[in-house]
JSON list of C-alpha atoms in Angstrom, two decimals:
[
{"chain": "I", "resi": 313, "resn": "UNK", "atom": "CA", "xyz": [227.85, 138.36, 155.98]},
{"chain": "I", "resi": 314, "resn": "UNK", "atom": "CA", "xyz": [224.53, 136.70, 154.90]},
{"chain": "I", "resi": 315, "resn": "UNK", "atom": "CA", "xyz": [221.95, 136.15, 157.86]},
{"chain": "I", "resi": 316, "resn": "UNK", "atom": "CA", "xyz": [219.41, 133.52, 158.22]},
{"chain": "I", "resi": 317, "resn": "UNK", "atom": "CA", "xyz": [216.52, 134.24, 159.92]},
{"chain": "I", "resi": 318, "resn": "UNK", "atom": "CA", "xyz": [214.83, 131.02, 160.34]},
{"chain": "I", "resi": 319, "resn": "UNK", "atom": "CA", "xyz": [217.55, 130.76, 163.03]},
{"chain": "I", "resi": 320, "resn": "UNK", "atom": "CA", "xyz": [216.20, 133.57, 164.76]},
{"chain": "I", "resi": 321, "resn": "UNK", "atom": "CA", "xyz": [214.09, 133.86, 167.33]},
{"chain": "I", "resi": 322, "resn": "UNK", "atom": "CA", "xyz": [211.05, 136.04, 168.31]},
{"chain": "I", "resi": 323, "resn": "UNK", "atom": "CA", "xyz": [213.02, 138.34, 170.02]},
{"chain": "I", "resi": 324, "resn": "UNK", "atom": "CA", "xyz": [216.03, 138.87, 167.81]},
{"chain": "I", "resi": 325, "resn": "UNK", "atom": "CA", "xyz": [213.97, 139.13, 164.49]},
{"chain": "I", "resi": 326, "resn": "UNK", "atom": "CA", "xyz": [211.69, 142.09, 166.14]},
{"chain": "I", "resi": 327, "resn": "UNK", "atom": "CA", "xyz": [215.27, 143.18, 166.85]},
{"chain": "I", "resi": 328, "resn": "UNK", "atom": "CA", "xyz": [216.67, 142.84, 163.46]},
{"chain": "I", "resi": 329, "resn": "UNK", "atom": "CA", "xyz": [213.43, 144.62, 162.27]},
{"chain": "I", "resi": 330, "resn": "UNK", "atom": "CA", "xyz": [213.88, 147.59, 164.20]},
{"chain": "I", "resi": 331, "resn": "UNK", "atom": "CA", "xyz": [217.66, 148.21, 163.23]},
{"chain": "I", "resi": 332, "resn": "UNK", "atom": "CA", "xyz": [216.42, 147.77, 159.38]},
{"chain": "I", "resi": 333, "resn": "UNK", "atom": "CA", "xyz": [213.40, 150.01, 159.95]},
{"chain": "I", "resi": 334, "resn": "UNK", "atom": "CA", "xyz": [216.09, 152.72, 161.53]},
{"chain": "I", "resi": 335, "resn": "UNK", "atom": "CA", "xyz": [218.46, 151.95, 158.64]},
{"chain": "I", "resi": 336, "resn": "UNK", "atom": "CA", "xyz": [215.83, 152.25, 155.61]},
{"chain": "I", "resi": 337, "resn": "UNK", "atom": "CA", "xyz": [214.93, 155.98, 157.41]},
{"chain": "I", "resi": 338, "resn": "UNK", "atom": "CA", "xyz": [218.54, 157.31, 157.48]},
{"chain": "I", "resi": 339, "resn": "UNK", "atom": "CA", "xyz": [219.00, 156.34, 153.74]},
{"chain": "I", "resi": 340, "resn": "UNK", "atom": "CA", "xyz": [215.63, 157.74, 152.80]},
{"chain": "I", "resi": 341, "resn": "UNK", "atom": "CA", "xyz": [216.41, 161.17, 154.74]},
{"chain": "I", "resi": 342, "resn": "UNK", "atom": "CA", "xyz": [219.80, 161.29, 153.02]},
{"chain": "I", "resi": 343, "resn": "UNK", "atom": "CA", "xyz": [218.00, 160.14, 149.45]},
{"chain": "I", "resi": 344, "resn": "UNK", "atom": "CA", "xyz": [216.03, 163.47, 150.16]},
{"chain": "I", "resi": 345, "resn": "UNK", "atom": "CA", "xyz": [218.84, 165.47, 151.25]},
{"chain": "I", "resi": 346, "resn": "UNK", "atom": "CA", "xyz": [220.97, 164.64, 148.02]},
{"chain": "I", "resi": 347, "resn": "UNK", "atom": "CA", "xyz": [217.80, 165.06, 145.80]},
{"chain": "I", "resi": 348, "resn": "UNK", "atom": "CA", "xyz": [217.33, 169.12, 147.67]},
{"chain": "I", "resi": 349, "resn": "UNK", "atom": "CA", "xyz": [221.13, 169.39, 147.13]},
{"chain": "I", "resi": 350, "resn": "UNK", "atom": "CA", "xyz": [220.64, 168.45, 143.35]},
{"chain": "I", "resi": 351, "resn": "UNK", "atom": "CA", "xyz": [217.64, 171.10, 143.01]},
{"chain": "I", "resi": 352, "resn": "UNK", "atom": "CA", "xyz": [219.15, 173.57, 144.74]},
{"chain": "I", "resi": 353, "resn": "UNK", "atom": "CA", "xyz": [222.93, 172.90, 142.19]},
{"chain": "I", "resi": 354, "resn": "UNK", "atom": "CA", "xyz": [220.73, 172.83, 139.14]},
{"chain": "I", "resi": 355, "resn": "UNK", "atom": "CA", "xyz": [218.57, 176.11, 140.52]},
{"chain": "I", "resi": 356, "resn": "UNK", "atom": "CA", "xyz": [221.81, 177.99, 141.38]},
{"chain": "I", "resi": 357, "resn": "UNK", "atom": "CA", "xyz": [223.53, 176.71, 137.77]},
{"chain": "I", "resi": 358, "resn": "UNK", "atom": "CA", "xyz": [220.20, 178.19, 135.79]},
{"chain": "I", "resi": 359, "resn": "UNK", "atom": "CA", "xyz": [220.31, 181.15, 138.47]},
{"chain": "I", "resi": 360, "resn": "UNK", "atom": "CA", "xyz": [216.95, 181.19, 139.64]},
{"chain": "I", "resi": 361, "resn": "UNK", "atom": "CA", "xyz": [215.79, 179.98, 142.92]},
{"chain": "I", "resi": 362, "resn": "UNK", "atom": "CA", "xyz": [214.08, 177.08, 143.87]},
{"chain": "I", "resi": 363, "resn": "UNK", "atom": "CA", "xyz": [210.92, 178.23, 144.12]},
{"chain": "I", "resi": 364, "resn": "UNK", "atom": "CA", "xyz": [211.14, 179.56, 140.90]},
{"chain": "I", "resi": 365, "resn": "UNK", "atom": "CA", "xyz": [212.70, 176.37, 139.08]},
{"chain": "I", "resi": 366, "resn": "UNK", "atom": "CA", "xyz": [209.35, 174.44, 140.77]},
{"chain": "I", "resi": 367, "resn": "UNK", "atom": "CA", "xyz": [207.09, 176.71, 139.83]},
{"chain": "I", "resi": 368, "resn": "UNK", "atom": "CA", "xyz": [204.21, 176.09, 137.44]},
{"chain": "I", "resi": 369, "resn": "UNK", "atom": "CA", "xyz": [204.35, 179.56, 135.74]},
{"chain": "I", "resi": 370, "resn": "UNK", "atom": "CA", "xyz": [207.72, 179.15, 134.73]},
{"chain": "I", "resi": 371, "resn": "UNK", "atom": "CA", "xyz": [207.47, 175.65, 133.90]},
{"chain": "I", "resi": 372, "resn": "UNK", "atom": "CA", "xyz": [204.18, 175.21, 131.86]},
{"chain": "I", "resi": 373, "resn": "UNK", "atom": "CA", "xyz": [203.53, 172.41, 134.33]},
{"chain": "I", "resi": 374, "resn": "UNK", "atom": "CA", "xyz": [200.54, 172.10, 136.42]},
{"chain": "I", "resi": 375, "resn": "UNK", "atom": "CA", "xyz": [201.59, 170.43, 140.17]},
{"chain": "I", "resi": 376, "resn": "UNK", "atom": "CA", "xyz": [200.23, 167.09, 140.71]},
{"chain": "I", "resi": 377, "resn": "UNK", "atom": "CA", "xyz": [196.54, 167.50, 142.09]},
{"chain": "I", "resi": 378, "resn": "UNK", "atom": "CA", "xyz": [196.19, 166.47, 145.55]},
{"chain": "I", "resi": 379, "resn": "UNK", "atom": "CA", "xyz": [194.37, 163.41, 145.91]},
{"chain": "I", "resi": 380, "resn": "UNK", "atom": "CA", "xyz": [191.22, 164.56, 147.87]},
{"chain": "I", "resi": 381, "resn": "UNK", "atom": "CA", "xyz": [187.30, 162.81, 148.55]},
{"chain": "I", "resi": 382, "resn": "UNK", "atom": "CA", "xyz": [185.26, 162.58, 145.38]},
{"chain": "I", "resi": 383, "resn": "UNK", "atom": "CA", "xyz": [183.27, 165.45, 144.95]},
{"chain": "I", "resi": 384, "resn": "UNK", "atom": "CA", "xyz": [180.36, 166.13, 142.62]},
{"chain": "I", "resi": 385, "resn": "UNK", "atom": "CA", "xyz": [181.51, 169.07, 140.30]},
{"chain": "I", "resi": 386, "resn": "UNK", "atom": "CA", "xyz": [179.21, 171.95, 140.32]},
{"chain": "I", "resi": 387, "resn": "UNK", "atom": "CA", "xyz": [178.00, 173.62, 137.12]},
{"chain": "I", "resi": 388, "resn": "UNK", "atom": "CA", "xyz": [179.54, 176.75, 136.48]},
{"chain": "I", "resi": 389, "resn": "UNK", "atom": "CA", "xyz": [177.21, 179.76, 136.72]},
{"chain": "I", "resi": 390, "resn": "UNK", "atom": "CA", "xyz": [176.63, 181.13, 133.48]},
{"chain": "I", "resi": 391, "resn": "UNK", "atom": "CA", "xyz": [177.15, 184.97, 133.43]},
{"chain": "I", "resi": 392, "resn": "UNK", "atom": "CA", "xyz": [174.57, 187.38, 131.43]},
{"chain": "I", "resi": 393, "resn": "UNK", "atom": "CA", "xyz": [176.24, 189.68, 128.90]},
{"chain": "I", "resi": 394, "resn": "UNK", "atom": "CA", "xyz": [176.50, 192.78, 130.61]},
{"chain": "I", "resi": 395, "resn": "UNK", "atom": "CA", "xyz": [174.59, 195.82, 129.96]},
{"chain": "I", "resi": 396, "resn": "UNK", "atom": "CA", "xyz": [175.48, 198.45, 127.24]},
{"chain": "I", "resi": 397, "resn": "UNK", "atom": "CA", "xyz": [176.23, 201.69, 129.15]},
{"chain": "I", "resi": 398, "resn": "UNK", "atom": "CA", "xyz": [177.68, 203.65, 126.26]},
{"chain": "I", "resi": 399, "resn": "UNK", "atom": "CA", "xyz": [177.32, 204.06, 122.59]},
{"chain": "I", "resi": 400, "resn": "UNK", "atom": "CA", "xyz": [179.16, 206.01, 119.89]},
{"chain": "I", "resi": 401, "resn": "UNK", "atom": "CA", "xyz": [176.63, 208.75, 118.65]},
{"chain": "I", "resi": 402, "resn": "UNK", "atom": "CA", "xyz": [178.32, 209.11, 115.30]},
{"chain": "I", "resi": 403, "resn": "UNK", "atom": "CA", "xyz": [177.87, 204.85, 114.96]},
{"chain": "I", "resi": 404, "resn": "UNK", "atom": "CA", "xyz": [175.65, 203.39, 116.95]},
{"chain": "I", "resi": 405, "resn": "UNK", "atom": "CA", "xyz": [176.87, 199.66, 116.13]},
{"chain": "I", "resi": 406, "resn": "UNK", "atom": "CA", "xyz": [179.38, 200.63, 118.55]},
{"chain": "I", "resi": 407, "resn": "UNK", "atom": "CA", "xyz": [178.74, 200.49, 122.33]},
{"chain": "I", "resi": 408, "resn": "UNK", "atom": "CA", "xyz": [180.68, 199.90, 125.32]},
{"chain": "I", "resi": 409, "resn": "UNK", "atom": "CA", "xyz": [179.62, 197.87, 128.81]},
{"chain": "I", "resi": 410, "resn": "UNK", "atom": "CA", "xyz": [182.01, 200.38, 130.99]},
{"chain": "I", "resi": 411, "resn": "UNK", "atom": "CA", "xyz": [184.08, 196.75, 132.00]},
{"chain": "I", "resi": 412, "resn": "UNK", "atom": "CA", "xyz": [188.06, 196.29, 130.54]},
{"chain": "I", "resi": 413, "resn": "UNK", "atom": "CA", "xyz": [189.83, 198.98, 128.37]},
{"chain": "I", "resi": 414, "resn": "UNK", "atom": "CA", "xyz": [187.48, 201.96, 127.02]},
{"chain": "I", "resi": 415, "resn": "UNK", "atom": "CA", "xyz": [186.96, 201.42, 123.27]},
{"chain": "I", "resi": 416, "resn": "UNK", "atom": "CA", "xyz": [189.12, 203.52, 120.45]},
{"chain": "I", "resi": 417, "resn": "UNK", "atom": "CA", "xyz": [186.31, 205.83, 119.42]},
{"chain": "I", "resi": 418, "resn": "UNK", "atom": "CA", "xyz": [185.41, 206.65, 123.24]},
{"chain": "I", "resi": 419, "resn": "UNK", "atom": "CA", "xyz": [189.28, 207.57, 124.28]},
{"chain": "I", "resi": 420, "resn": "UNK", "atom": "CA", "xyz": [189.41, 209.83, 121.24]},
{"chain": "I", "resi": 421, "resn": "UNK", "atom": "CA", "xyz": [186.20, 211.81, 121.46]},
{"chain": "I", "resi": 422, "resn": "UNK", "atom": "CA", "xyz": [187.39, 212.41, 125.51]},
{"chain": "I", "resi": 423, "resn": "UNK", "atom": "CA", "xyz": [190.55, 213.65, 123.91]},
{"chain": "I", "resi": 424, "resn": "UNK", "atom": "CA", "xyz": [188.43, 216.31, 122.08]},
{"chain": "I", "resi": 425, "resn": "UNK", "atom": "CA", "xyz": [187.19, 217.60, 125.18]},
{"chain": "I", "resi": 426, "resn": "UNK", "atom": "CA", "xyz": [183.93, 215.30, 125.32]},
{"chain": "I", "resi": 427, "resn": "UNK", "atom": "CA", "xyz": [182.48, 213.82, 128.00]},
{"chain": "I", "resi": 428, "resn": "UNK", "atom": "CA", "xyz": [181.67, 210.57, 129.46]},
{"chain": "I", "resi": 429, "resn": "UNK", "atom": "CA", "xyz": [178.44, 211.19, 130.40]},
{"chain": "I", "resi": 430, "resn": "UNK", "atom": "CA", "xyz": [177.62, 212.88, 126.74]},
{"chain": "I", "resi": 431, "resn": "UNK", "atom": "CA", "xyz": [178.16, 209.16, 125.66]},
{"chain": "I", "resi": 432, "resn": "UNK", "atom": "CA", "xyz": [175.79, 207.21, 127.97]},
{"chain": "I", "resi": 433, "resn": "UNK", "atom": "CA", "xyz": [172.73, 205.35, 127.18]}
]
């Protein structure tokens, strides 16, 4: 059954747009429904969960940014090397800043019953 609308009037056009607004959101909600149905099949088939399927981590993909206002990007603060806190008295090339994992040379000479202190600068 084809319509014509330049039969219609005001009143029944404003009608008929109203019953195909209300028809174009029930097939979008069940578009979304049977796209979270398919996720949630291919999640279950993989066995992970959702999250976990959409997650960038797992992926390698980055989510879409978020369009926001323009901002002006600010220049990173550049760090100063840190300062040397301990050196190797047997090599003095080698030093450590106290930050991340303690250096070969400084584990082993605490293994021999040295101290940390004995090694400061």
């Amino acid at each position: 059954m084809t319509i014509n609308i330049d039969d219609l009037s005001v009143a029944e056009l404003e009608k008929l747009i109203k019953q195909a607004e209300r028809k174009l959101e029930k097939k979008r909600r069940e578009a979304v429904k049977n796209a979270q149905a398919e996720i949630e099949k291919i999640a279950k088939d993989l066995g992970v969960s959702v999250e976990d399927l959409l997650d960038e981590k797992t992926t390698g993909r980055k989510k879409a940014a978020r369009k926001t206002t323009t901002r002006k990007k600010t220049k990173a603060a550049v760090r100063k090397p840190a300062k040397i806190k301990y050196r190797n008295p047997a090599d003095s090339s080698q030093t450590w800043t106290g930050r991340g994992k303690r250096p070969v040379w400084l584990r082993e000479a605490l293994e021999k019953g040295g101290k940390l202190e004995d090694y400061e600068v």
